[in-house]
mmCIF file of C-alpha atoms in Angstrom:
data_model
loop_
_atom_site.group_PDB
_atom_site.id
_atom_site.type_symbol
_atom_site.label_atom_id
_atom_site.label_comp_id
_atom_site.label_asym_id
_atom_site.label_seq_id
_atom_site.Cartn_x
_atom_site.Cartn_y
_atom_site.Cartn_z
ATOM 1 C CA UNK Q 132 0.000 0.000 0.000
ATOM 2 C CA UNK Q 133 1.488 3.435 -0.433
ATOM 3 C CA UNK Q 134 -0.012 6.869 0.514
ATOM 4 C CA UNK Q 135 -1.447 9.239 -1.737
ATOM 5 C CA UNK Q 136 1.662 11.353 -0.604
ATOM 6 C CA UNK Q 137 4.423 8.489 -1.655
ATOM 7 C CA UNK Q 138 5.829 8.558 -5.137
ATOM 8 C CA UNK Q 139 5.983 5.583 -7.357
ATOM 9 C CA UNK Q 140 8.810 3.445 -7.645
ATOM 10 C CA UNK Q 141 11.551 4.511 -10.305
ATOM 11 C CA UNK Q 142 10.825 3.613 -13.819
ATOM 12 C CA UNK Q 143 7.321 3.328 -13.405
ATOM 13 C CA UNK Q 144 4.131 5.812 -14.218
ATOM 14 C CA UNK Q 145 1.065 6.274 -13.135
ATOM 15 C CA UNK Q 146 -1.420 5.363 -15.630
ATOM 16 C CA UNK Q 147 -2.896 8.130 -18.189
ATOM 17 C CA UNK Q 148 -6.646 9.006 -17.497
ATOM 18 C CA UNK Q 149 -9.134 8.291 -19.568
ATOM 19 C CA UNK Q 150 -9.687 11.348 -22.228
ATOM 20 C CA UNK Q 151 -13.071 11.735 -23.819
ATOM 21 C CA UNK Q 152 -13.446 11.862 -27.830
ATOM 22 C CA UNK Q 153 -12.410 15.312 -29.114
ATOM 23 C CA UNK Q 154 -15.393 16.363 -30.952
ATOM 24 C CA UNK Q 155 -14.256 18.487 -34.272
ATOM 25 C CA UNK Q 156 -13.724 22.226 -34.002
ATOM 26 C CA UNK Q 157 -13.618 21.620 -29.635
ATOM 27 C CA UNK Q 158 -10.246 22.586 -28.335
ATOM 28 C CA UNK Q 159 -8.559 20.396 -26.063
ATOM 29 C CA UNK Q 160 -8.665 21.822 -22.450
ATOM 30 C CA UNK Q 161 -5.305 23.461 -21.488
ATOM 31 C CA UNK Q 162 -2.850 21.869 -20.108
ATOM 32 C CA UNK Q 163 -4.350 18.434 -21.510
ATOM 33 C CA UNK Q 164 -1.838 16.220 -23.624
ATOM 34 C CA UNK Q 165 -2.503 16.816 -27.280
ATOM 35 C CA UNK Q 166 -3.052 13.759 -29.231
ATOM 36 C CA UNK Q 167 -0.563 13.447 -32.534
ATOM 37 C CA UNK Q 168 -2.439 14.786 -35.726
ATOM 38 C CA UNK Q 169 -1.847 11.761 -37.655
ATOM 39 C CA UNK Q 170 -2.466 8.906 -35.082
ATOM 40 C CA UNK Q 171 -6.202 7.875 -34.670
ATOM 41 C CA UNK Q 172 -7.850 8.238 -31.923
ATOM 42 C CA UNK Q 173 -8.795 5.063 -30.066
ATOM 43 C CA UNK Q 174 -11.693 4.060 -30.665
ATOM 44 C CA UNK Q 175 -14.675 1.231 -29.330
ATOM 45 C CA UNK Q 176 -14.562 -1.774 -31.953
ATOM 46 C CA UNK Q 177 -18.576 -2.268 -33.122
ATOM 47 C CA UNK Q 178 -19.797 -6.040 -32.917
ATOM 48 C CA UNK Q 179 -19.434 -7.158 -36.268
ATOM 49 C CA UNK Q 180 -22.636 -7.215 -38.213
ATOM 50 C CA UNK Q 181 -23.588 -10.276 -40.369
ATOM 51 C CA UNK Q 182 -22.749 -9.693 -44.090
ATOM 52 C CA UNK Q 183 -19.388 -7.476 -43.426
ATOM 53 C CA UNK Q 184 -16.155 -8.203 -43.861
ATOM 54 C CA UNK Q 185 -13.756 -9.087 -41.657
ATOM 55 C CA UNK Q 186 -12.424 -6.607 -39.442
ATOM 56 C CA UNK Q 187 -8.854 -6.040 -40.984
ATOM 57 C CA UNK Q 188 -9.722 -6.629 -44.600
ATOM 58 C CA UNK Q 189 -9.443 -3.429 -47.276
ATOM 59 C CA UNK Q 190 -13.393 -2.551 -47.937
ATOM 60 C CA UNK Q 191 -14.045 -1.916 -51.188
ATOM 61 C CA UNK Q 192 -15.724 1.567 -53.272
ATOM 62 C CA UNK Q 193 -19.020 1.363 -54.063
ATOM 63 C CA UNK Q 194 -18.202 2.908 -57.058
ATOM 64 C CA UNK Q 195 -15.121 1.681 -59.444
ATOM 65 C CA UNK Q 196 -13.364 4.532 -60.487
ATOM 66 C CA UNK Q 197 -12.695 4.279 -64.451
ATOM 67 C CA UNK Q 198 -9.238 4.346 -65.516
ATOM 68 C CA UNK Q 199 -8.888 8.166 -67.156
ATOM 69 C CA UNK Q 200 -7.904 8.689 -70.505
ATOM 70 C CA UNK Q 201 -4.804 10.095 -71.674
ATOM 71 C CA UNK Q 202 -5.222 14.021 -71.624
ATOM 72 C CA UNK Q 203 -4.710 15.827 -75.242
ATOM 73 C CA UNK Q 204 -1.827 18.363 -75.196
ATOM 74 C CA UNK Q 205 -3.147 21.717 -74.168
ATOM 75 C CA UNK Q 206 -1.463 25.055 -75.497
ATOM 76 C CA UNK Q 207 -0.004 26.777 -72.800
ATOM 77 C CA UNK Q 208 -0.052 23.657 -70.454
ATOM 78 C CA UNK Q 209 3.810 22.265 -69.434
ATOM 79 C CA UNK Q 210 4.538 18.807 -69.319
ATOM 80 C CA UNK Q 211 5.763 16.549 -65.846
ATOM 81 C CA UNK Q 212 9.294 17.449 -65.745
ATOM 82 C CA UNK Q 213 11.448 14.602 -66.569
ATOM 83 C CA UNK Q 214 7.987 12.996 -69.153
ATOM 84 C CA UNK Q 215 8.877 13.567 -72.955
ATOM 85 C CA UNK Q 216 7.190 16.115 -74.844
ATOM 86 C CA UNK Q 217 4.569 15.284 -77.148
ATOM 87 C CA UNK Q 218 3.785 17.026 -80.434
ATOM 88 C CA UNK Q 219 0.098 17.781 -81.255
ATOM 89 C CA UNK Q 220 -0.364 14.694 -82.906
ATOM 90 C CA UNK Q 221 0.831 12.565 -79.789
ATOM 91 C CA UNK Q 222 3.763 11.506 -81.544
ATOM 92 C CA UNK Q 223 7.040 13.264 -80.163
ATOM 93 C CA UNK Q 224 8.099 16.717 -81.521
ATOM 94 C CA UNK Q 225 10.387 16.459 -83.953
ATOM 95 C CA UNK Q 226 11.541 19.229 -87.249
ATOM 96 C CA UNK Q 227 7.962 19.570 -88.732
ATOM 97 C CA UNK Q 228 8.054 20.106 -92.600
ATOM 98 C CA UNK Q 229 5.512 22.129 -94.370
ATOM 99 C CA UNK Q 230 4.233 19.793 -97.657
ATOM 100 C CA UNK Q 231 3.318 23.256 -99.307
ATOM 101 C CA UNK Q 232 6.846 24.031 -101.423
ATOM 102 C CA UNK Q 233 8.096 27.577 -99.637
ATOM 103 C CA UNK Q 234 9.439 29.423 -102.763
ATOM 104 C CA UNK Q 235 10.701 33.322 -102.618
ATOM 105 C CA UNK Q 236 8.346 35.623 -104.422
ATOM 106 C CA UNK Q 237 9.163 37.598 -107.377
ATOM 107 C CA UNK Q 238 7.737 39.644 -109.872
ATOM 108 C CA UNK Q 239 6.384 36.770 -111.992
ATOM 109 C CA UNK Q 240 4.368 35.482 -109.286
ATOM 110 C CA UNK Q 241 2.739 39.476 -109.108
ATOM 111 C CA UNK Q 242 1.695 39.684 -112.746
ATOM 112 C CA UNK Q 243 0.228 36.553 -112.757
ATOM 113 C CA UNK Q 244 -2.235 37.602 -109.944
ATOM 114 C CA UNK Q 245 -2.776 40.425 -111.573
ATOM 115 C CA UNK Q 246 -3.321 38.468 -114.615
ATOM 116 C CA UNK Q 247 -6.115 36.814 -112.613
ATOM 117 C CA UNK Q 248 -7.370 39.745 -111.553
ATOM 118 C CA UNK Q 249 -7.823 41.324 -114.449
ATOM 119 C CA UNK Q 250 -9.452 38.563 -116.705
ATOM 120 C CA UNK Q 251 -11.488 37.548 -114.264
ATOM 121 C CA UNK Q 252 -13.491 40.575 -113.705
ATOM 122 C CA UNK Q 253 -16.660 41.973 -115.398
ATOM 123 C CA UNK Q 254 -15.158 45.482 -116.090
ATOM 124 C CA UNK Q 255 -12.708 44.143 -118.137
ATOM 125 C CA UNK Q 256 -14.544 42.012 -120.868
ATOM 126 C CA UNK Q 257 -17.349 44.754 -120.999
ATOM 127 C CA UNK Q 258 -14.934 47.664 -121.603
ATOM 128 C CA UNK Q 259 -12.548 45.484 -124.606
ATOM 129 C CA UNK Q 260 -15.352 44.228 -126.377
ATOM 130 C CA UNK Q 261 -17.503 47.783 -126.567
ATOM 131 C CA UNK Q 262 -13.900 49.522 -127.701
ATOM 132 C CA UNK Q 263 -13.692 46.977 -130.285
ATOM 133 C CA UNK Q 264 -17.180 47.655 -130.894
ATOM 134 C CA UNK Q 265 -16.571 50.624 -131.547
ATOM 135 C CA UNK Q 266 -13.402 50.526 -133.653
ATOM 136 C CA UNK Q 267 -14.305 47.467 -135.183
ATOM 137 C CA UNK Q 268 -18.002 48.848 -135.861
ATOM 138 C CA UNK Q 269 -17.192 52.645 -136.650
ATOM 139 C CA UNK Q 270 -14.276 51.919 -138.956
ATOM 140 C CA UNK Q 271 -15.917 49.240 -141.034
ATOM 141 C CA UNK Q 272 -19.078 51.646 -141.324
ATOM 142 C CA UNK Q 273 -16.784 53.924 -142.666
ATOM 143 C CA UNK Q 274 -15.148 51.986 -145.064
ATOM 144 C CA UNK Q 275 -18.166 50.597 -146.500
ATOM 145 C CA UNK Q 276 -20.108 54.296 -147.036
ATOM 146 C CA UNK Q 277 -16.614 55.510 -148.913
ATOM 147 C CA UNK Q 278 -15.896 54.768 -152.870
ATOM 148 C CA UNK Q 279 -12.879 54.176 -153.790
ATOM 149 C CA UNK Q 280 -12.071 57.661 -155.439
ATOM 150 C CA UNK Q 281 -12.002 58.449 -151.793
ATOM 151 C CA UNK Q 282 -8.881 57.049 -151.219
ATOM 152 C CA UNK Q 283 -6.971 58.565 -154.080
ATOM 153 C CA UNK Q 284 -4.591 60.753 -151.798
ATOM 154 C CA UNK Q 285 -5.039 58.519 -148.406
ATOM 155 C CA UNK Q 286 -4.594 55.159 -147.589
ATOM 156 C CA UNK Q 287 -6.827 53.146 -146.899
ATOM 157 C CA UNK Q 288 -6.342 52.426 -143.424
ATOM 158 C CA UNK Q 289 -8.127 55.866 -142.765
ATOM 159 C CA UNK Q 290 -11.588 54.889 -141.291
ATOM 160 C CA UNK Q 291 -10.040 53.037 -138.357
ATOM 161 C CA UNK Q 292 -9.126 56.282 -137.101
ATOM 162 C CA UNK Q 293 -12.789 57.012 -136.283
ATOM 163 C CA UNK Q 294 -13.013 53.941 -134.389
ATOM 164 C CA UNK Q 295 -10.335 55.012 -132.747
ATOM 165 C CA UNK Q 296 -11.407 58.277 -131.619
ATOM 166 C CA UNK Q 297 -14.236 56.788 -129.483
ATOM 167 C CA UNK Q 298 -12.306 53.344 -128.031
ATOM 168 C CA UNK Q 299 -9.087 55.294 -126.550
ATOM 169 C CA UNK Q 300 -12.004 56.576 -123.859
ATOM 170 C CA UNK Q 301 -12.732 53.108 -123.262
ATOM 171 C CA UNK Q 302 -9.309 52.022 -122.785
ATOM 172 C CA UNK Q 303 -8.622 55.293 -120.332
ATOM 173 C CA UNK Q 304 -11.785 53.604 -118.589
ATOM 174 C CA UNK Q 305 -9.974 50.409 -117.988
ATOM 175 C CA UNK Q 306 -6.765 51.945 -116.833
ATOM 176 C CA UNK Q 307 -8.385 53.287 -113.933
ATOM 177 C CA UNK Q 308 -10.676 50.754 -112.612
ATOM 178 C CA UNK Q 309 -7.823 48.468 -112.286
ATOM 179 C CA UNK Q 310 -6.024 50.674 -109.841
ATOM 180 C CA UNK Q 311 -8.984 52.402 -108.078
ATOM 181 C CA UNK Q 312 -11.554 49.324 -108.113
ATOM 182 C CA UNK Q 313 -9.407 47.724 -105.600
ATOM 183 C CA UNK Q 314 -8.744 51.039 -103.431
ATOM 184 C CA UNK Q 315 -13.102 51.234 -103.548
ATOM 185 C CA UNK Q 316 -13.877 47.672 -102.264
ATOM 186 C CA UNK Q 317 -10.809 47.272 -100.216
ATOM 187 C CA UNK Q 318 -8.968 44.709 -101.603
ATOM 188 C CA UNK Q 319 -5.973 46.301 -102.172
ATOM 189 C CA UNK Q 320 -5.278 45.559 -98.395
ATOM 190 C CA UNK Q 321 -5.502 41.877 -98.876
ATOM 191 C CA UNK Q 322 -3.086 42.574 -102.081
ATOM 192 C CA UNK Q 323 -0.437 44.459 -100.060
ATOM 193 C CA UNK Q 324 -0.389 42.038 -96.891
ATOM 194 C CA UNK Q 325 0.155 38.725 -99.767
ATOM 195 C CA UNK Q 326 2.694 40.971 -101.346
ATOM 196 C CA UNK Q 327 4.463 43.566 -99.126
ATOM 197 C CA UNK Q 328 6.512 45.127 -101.635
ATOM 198 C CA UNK Q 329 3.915 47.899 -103.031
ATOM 199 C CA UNK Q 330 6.312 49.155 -106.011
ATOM 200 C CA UNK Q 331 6.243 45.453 -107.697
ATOM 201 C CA UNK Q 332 2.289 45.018 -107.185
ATOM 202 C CA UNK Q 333 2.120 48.552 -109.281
ATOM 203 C CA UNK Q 334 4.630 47.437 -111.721
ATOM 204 C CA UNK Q 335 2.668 44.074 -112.375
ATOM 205 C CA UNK Q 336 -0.908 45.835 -112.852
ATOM 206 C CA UNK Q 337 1.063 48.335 -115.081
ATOM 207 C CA UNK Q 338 2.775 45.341 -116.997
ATOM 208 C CA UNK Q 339 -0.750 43.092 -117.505
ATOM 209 C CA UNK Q 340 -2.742 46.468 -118.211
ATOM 210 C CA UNK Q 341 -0.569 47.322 -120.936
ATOM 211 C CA UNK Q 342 -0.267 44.370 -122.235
ATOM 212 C CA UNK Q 343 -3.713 43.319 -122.526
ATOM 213 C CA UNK Q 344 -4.580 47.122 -124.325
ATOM 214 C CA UNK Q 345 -2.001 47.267 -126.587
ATOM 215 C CA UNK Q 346 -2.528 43.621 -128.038
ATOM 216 C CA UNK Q 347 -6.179 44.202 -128.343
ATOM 217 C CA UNK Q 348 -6.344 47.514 -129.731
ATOM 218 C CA UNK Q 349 -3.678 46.542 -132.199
ATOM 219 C CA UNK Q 350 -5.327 43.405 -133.380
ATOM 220 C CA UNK Q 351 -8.783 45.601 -133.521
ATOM 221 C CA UNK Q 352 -6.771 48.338 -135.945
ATOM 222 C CA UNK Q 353 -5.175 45.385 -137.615
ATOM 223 C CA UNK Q 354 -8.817 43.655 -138.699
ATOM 224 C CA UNK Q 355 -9.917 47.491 -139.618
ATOM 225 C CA UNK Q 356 -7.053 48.152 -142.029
ATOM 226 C CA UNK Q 357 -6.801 44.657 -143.250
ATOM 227 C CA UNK Q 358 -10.669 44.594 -144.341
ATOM 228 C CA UNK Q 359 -10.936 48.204 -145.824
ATOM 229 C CA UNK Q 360 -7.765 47.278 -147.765
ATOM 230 C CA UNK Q 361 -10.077 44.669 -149.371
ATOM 231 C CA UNK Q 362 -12.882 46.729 -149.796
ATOM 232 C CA UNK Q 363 -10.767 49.220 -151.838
ATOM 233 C CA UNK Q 364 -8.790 47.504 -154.051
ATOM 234 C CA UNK Q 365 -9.019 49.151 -157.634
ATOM 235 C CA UNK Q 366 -6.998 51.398 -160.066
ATOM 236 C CA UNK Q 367 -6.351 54.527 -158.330
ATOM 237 C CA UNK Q 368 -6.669 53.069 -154.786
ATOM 238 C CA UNK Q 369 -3.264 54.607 -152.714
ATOM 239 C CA UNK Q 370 -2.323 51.671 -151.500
ATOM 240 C CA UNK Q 371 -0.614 52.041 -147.472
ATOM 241 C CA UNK Q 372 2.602 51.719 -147.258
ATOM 242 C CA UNK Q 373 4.754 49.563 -144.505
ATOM 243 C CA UNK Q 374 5.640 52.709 -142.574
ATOM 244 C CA UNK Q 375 1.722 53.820 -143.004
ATOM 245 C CA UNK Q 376 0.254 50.161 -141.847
ATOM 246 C CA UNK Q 377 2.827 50.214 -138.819
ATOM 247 C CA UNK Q 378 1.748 53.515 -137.700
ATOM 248 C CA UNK Q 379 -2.303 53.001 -138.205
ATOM 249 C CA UNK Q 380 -1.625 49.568 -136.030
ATOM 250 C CA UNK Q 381 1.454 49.342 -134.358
ATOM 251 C CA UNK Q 382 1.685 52.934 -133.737
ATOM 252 C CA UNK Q 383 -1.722 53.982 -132.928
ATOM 253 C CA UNK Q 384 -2.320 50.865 -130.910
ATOM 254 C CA UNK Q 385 0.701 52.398 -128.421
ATOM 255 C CA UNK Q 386 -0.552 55.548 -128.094
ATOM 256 C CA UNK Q 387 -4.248 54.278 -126.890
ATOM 257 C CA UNK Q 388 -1.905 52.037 -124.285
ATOM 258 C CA UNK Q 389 0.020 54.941 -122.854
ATOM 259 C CA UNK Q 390 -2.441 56.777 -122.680
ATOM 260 C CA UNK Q 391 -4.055 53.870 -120.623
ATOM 261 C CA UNK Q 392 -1.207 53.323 -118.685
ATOM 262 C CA UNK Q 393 -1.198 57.498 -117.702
ATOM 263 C CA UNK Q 394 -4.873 56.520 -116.780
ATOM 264 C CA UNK Q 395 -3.620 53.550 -114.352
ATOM 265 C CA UNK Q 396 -1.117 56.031 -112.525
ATOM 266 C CA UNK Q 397 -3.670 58.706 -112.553
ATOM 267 C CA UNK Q 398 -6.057 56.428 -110.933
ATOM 268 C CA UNK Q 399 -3.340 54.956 -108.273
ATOM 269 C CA UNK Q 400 -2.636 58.823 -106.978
ATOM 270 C CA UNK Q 401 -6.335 59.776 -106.991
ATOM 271 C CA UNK Q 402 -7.345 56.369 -105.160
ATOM 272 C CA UNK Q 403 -11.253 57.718 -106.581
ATOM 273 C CA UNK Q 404 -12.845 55.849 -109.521
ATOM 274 C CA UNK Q 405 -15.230 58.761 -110.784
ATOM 275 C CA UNK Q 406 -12.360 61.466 -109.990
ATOM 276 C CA UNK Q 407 -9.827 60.069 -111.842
ATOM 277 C CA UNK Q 408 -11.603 58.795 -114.953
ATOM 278 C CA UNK Q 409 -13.372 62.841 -114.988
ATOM 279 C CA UNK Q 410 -8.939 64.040 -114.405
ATOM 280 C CA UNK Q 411 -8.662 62.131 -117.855
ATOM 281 C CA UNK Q 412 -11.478 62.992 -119.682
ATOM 282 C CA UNK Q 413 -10.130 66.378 -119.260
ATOM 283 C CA UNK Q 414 -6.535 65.648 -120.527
ATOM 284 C CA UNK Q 415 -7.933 64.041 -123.937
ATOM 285 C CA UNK Q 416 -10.766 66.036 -124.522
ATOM 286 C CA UNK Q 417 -9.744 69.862 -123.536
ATOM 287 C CA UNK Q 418 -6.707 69.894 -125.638
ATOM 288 C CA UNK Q 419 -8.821 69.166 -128.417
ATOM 289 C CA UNK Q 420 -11.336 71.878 -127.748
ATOM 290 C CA UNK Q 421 -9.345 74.644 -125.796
ATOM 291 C CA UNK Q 422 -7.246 75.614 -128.537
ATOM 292 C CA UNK Q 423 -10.368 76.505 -131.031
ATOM 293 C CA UNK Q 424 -10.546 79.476 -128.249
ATOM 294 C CA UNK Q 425 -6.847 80.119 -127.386
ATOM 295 C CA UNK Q 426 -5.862 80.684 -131.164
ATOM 296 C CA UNK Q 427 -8.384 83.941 -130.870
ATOM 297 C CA UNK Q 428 -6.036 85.782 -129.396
ATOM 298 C CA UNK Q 429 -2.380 87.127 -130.996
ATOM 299 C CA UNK Q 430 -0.861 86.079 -127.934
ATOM 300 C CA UNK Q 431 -2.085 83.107 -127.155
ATOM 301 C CA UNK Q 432 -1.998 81.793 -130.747
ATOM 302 C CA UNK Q 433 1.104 80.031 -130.665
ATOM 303 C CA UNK Q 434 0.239 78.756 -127.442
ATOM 304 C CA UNK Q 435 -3.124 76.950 -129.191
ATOM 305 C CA UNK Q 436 -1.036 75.772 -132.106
ATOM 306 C CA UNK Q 437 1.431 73.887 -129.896
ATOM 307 C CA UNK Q 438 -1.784 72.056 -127.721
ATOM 308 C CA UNK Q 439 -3.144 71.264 -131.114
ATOM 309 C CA UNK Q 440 -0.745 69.891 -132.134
ATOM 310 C CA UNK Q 441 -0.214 67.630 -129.555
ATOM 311 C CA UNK Q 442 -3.918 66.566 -128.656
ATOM 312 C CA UNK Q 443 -5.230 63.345 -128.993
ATOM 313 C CA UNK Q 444 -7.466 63.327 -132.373
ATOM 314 C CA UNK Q 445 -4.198 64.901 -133.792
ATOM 315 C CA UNK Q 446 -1.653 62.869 -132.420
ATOM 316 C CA UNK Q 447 -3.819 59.885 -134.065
ATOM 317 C CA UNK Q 448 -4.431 62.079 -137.721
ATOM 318 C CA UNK Q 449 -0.927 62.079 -137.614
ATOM 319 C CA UNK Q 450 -0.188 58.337 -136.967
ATOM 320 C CA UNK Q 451 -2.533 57.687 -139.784
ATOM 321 C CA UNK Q 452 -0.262 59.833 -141.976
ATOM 322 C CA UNK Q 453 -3.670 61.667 -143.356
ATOM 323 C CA UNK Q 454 -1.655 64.584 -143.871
ATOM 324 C CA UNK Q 455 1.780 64.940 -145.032
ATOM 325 C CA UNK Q 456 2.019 68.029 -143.224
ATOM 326 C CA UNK Q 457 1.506 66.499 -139.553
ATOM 327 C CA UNK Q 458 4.248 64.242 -139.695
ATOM 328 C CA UNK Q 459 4.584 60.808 -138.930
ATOM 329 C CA UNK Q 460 3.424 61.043 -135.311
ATOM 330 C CA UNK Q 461 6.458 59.659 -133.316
ATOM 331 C CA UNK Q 462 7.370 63.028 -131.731
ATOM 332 C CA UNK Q 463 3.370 63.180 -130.301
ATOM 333 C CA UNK Q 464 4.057 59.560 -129.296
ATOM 334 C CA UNK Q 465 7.132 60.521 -127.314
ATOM 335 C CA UNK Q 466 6.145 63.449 -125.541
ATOM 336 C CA UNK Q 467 2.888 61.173 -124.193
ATOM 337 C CA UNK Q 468 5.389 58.339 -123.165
ATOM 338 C CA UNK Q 469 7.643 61.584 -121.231
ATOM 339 C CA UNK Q 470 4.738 62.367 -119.575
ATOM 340 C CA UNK Q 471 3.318 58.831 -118.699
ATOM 341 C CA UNK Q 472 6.667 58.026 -117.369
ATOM 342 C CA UNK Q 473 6.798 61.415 -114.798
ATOM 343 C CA UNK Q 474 3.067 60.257 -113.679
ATOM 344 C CA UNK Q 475 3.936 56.361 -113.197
ATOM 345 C CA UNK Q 476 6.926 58.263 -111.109
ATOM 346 C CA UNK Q 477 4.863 60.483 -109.068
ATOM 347 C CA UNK Q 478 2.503 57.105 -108.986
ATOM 348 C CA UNK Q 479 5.069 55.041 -107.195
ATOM 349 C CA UNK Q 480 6.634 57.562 -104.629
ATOM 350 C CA UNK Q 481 2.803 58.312 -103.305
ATOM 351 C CA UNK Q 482 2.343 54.656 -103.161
ATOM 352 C CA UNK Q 483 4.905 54.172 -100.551
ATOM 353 C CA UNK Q 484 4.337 57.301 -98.619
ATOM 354 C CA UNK Q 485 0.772 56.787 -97.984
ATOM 355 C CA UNK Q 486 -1.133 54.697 -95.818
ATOM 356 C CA UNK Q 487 -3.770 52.241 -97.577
#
């Protein structure tokens, strides 16, 4: 027996009182040993129940958890560290190789867009086929209400020139719709982002659009001089010569195109369908009519003679070699390929200065 006073004997302790269950979110009473976070607290065993398992066997889920599926590869998301990467395909990332040939871009691959563009639109067919029309239509009109006398002191190739007269506004048409038609539905910002270099896009509309005049307008004079040739055939008929057919075809087939292509870089610094094509009206038509009223005066006179000279229904006269006295026509042609150049100039300069 020992007193409640006497100590126990060395090495031995006095049992633990009981602790009641710690009910969650009750604090332990101070001074009270804490029990360790991760041991259990001691618990009363339940009589086993008929139907359960054995006490010490692992219970199973009601509920099987599937296995998961691999997860796809999402943008942005890292892989484990140490796992190895995976492409987008699930295969492993490796030097990926475009099958779409990457070729450098030149100036071919412009014109033939442009070549695209430009046969595949309306505009186009409608605006050739009413100049031909018209010098087609006009000059064989001509040629059949003229006798042959008529063509004593002319050539023959003389009623294409009336023809002529009325197609050139046709072709000045065309030049700037190809520019400004892009500038008016906005397309000419899906042409500068596929081809960043804004000088060679001008260059290959320039190229197409003067190709495309120039043959047809030639090949329209061409069918004009070669038919009214065969319509006047008899004694007395001048026949043309080689330098006359080349200038009523080759000749007057160039100066329609240049002054098509001074259309195209009228229209690319304007940006403005109706503005530019009403700009050009102006250049072909008031040299022909302004000088009527400039030759009135003494001083003005010369002045008058010297825009005569060089207007358009001139310039053509004198292509056609009506007239001795005009001249063959080359120096008009020059002065409108000096002045097509200095606008194709200004053209390109504004084009890379100014915003689309």
């Amino acid at each position: 027996m020992t007193t409640p006073y006497q100590q126990p004997a060395q090495g031995t302790q006095p049992p633990a009182p009981p602790q009641p269950p710690q009910q969650p979110g009750v604090q332990a009473p101070q001074g009270a040993p804490q029990q360790a976070p991760h041991q259990p607290a001691p618990h009363q065993q339940a009589p086993q129940q008929p139907g359960q398992a054995p006490q010490g066997t692992p219970q199973q889920a009601h509920y099987q958890q599937a296995p998961q599926a691999p997860q796809a590869h999402q943008p942005g998301a890292q892989a484990p560290q140490g796992a190895p990467q995976q492409g987008y395909a699930g295969g492993p990332v490796a030097g990926y190789t475009s099958p779409i040939p990457i070729r450098r871009t030149h100036l071919g691959h412009a014109i033939a867009s442009e070549w695209t563009k430009i046969k595949s639109v309306r505009s186009t067919i409608w605006t050739l086929s009413v100049m031909v029309a018209l010098v087609v239509g006009i000059g064989l009109l001509v040629a059949g209400g003229t006798n042959d006398s008529d063509y004593a002191d002319t050539p023959t190739t003389i009623p294409g020139l009336f023809g002529t007269l009325l197609g050139q506004l046709c072709i000045v048409t065309l030049g700037v719709l190809v520019v400004s038609s892009e500038y008016g539905t906005g397309m000419i910002r899906t042409t500068f982002t596929a081809s960043p270099q804004r000088s060679r896009v001008l260059t290959a509309k320039a190229l197409v659009f003067f190709a495309v005049s120039f043959v047809t307008t030639t090949i329209a004079l061409a069918l004009v001089a070669w038919m009214s040739s065969g319509m006047h055939s008899g004694p007395g008929v001048q026949e043309p010569t080689s330098k006359q057919m080349m200038g009523a075809t080759l000749g007057a087939g160039l100066y329609v195109s240049l002054l098509g292509l001074l259309s195209l870089a009228v229209g690319s610094m304007l940006r403005h369908s109706a503005g530019a094509i009403t700009t050009m009206l102006g250049v072909v038509l008031l040299p022909a009519i302004l000088p009527a009223f400039l030759m009135m005066s003494s001083s003005l006179h010369t002045l008058g003679e010297k825009m005569q000279k060089y207007s358009s229904p001139q310039s053509l006269a004198a292509l056609f070699q009506i007239d001795s006295e005009l001249g063959t026509g080359w120096s008009q042609l020059g002065v409108l390929a000096g002045i097509t150049f200095a606008a194709l100039v200004a053209a390109y300069a504004l084009l890379e200065k100014r915003d689309v």
